Coordinates of C-alpha atoms in Angstrom, one line a residue:
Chain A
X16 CA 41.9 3.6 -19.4
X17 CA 43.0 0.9 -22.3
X18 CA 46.8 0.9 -22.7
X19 CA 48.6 1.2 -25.8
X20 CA 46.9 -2.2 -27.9
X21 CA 48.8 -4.0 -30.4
X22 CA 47.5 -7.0 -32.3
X23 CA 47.9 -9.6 -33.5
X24 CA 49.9 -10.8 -30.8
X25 CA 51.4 -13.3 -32.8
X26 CA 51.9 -13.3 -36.4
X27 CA 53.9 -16.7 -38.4
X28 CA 54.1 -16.0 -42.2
X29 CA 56.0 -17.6 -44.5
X30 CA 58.8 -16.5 -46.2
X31 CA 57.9 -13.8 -49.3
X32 CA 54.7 -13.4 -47.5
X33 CA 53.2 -9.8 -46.4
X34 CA 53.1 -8.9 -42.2
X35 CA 50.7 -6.7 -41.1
X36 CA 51.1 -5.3 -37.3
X37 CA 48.9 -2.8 -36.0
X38 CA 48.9 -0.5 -32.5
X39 CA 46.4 1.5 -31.3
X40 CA 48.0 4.1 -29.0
X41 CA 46.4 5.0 -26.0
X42 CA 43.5 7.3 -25.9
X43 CA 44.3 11.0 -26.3
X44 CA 47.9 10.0 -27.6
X45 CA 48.9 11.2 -31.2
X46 CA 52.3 10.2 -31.0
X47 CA 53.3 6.7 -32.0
X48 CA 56.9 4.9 -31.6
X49 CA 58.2 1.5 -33.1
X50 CA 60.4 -0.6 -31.7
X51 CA 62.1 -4.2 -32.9
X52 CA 63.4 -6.2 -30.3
X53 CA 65.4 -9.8 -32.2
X54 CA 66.1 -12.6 -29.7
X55 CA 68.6 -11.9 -26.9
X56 CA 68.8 -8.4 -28.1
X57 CA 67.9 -5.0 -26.6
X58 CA 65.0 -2.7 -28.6
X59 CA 65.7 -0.7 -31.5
X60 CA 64.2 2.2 -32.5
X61 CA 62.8 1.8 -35.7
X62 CA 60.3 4.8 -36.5
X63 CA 58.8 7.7 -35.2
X64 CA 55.2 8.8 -36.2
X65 CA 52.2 11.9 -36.1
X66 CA 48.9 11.4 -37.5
X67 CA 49.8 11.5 -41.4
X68 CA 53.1 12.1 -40.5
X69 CA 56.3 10.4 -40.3
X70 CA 59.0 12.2 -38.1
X71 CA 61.6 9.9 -38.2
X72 CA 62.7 7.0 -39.4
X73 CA 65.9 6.9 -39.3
X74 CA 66.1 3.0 -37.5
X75 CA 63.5 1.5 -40.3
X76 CA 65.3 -0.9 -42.9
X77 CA 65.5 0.8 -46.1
X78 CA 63.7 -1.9 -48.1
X79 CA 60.3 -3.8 -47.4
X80 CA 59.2 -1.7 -44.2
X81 CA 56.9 0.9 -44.2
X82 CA 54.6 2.4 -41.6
X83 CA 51.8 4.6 -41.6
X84 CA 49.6 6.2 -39.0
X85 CA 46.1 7.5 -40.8
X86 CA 44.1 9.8 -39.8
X87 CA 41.7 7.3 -38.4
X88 CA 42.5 3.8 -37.3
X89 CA 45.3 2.1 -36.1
X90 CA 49.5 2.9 -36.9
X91 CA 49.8 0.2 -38.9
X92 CA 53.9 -1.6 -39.4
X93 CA 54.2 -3.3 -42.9
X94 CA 56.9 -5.9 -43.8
X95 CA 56.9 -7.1 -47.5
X96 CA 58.3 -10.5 -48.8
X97 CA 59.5 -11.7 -44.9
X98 CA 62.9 -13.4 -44.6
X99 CA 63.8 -15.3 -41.7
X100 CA 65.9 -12.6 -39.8
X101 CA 62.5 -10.2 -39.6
X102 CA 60.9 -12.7 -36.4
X103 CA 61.6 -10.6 -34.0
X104 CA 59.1 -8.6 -31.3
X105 CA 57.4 -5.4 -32.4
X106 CA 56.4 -2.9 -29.9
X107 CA 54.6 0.1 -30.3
X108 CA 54.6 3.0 -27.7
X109 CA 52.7 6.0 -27.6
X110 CA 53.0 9.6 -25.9
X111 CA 50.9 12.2 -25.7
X112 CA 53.5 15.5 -26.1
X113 CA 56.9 15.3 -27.8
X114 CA 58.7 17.1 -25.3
X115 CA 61.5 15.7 -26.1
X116 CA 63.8 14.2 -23.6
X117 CA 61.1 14.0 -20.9
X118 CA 58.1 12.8 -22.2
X119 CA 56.9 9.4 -20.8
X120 CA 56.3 6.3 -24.0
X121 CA 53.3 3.6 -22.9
X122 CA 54.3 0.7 -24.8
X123 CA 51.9 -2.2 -25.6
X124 CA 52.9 -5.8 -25.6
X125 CA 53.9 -6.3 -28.5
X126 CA 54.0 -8.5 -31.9
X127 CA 55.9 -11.6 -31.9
X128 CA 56.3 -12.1 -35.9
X129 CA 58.4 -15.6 -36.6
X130 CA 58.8 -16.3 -40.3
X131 CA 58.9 -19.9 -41.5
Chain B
X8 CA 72.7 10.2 -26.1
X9 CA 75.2 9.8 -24.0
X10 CA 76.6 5.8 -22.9
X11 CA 75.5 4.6 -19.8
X12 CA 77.0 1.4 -18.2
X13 CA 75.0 -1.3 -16.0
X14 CA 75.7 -4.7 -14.8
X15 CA 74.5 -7.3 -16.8
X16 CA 72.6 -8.8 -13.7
X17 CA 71.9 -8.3 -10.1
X18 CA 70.1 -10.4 -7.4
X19 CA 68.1 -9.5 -4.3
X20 CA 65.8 -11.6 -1.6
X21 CA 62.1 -10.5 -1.6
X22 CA 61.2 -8.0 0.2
X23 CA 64.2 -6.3 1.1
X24 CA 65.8 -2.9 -0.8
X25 CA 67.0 -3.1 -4.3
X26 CA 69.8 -0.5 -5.5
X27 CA 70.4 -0.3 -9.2
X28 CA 73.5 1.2 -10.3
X29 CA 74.2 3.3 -13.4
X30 CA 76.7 4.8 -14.8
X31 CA 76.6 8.0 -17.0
X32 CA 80.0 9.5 -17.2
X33 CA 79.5 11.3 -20.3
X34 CA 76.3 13.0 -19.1
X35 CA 75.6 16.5 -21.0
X36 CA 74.0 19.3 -19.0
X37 CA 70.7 18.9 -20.4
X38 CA 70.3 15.0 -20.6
X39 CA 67.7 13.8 -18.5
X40 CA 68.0 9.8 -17.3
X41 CA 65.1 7.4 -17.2
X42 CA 64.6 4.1 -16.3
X43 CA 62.3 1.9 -18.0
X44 CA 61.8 -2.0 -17.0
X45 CA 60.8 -4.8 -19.2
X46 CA 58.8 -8.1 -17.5
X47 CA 59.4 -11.2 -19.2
X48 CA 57.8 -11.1 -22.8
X49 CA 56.0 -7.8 -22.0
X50 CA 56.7 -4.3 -23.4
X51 CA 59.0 -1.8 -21.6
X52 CA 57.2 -0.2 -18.5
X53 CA 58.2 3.3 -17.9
X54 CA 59.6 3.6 -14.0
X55 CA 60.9 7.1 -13.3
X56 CA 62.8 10.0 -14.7
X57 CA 64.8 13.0 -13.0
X58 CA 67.1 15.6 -14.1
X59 CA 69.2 16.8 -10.9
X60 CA 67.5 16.1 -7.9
X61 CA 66.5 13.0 -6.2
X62 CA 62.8 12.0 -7.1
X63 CA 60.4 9.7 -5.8
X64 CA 56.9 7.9 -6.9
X65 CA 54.8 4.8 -6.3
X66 CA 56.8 2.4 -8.0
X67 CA 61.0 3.6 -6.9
X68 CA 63.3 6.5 -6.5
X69 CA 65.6 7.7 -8.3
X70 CA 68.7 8.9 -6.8
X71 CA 71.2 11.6 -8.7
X72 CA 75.2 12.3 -7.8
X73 CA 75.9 15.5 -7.6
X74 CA 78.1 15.8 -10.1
X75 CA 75.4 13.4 -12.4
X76 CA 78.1 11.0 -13.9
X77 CA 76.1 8.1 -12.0
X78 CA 72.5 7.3 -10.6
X79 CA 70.7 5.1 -8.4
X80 CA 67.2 3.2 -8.7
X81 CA 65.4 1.8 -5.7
X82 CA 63.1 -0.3 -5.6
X83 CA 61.8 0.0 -1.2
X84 CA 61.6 -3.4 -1.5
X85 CA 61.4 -6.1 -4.2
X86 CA 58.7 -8.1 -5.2
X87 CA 58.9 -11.2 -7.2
X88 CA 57.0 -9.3 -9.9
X89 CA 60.1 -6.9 -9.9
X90 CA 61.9 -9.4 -11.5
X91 CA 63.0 -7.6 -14.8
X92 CA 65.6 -6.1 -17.1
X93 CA 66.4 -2.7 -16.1
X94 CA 67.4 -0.2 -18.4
X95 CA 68.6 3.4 -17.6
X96 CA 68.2 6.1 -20.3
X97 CA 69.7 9.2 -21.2
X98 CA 68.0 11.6 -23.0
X99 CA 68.8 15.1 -24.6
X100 CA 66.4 17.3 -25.3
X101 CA 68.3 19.6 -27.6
X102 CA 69.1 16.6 -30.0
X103 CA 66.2 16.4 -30.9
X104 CA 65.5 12.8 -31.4
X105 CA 62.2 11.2 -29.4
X106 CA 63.7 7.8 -29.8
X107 CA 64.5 5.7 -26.6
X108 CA 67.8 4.3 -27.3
X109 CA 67.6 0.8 -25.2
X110 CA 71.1 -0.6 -23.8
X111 CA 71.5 -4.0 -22.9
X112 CA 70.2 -3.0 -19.1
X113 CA 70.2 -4.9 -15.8
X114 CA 68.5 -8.4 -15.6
X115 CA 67.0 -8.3 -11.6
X116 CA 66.9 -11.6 -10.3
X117 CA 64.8 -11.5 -6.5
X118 CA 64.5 -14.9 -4.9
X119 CA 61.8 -15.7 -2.3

């Protein structure tokens, strides 16, 4: 069984410029999770996502982020015009059921975005 | 969620019993605790989860107070690929929220 896949693994973009991340959850998951980890820090939840659904995102920046998770293909994390204080790693999780409070998130592992 | 407190750091020798602390003081009723790990520049690995009683699976156990303001995570006996940060997790079901809210955990240090 392929775990949760997130790629690139590495991303460096200059400032102003576009980053793309993208996670494949594992198979029969339809539940995806993102997660910002910045140096020396502990994860942050930053959104919550069904297939053509957000749930929540109540931890995603309200400027230049975005996420989607189509109905086909990967969840994909946006970040427009980068600044410096975005590098940071970017992990994705999956579940298969919300049951909220119990259910088990795979996480993949991760993006490491630094921004010249 | 409820706050849960952990040291910053712990240490063990290889091969020998590993007991995690954590503290949940403010524990609801409902809140379930889970411990996830996180290897050196890898992504959290789910480890165990438990609501009142004590439970047990390939990779630790988790041990419960009786009155759930604390728990305990043991590893049987520590690897050098245990080496980690540690992070225990309350979660509410009724809050509704599927967010893992991440505290600054316990970095495991095991020396051969």
């Amino acid at each position: 069984n392929a775990g949760v896949m997130q790629n690139p693994r590495h991303l460096v973009r200059r400032r102003g410029q576009e980053a793309r991340l993208r996670c494949s959850p594992m198979k029969g998951h339809s539940h995806v999770y993102w997660y910002r980890q910045l140096p020396e820090e502990g994860l942050k939840f930053m959104v919550y996502l069904q297939k053509e659904n957000i749930i929540d995102e109540s931890g995603m920046p309200k400027e230049r982020f975005s996420a989607e998770f189509p109905k086909e293909g990967p969840s994909i994390l946006r970040i427009q015009q980068v600044v410096r204080g975005d590098s940071a790693a970017y992990f994705c999780a999956s579940s298969a059921f919300p049951l909220a409070g119990q259910e088990t998130q795979y996480f993949g592992p991760g993006t490491r975005l630094l921004v010249l | 969620d409820a706050k849960t407190t952990q040291p910053n750091s712990m240490e063990s020798n290889e091969e020998e019993p590993v007991h995690l602390p954590c503290n949940h003081s403010t524990i609801s009723g409902t809140d379930y605790i889970h411990w996830y790990r996180q290897l050196p520049s890898q992504g959290p690995e789910y480890v165990i989860h438990g609501l009142t009683s004590n439970v047990n699976n390939r990779m630790a156990s988790l041990a419960i107070a009786e009155d759930r303001k604390s728990s305990t995570l043991i590893l049987h006996r520590a690897t050098l690929r245990d080496a980690a940060v540690y992070y225990c997790i309350l979660r509410d079901p009724g809050a509704g929220s599927y967010q893992l809210t991440f505290g600054k955990g316990t970095k495991l240090s095991v020396i051969p």
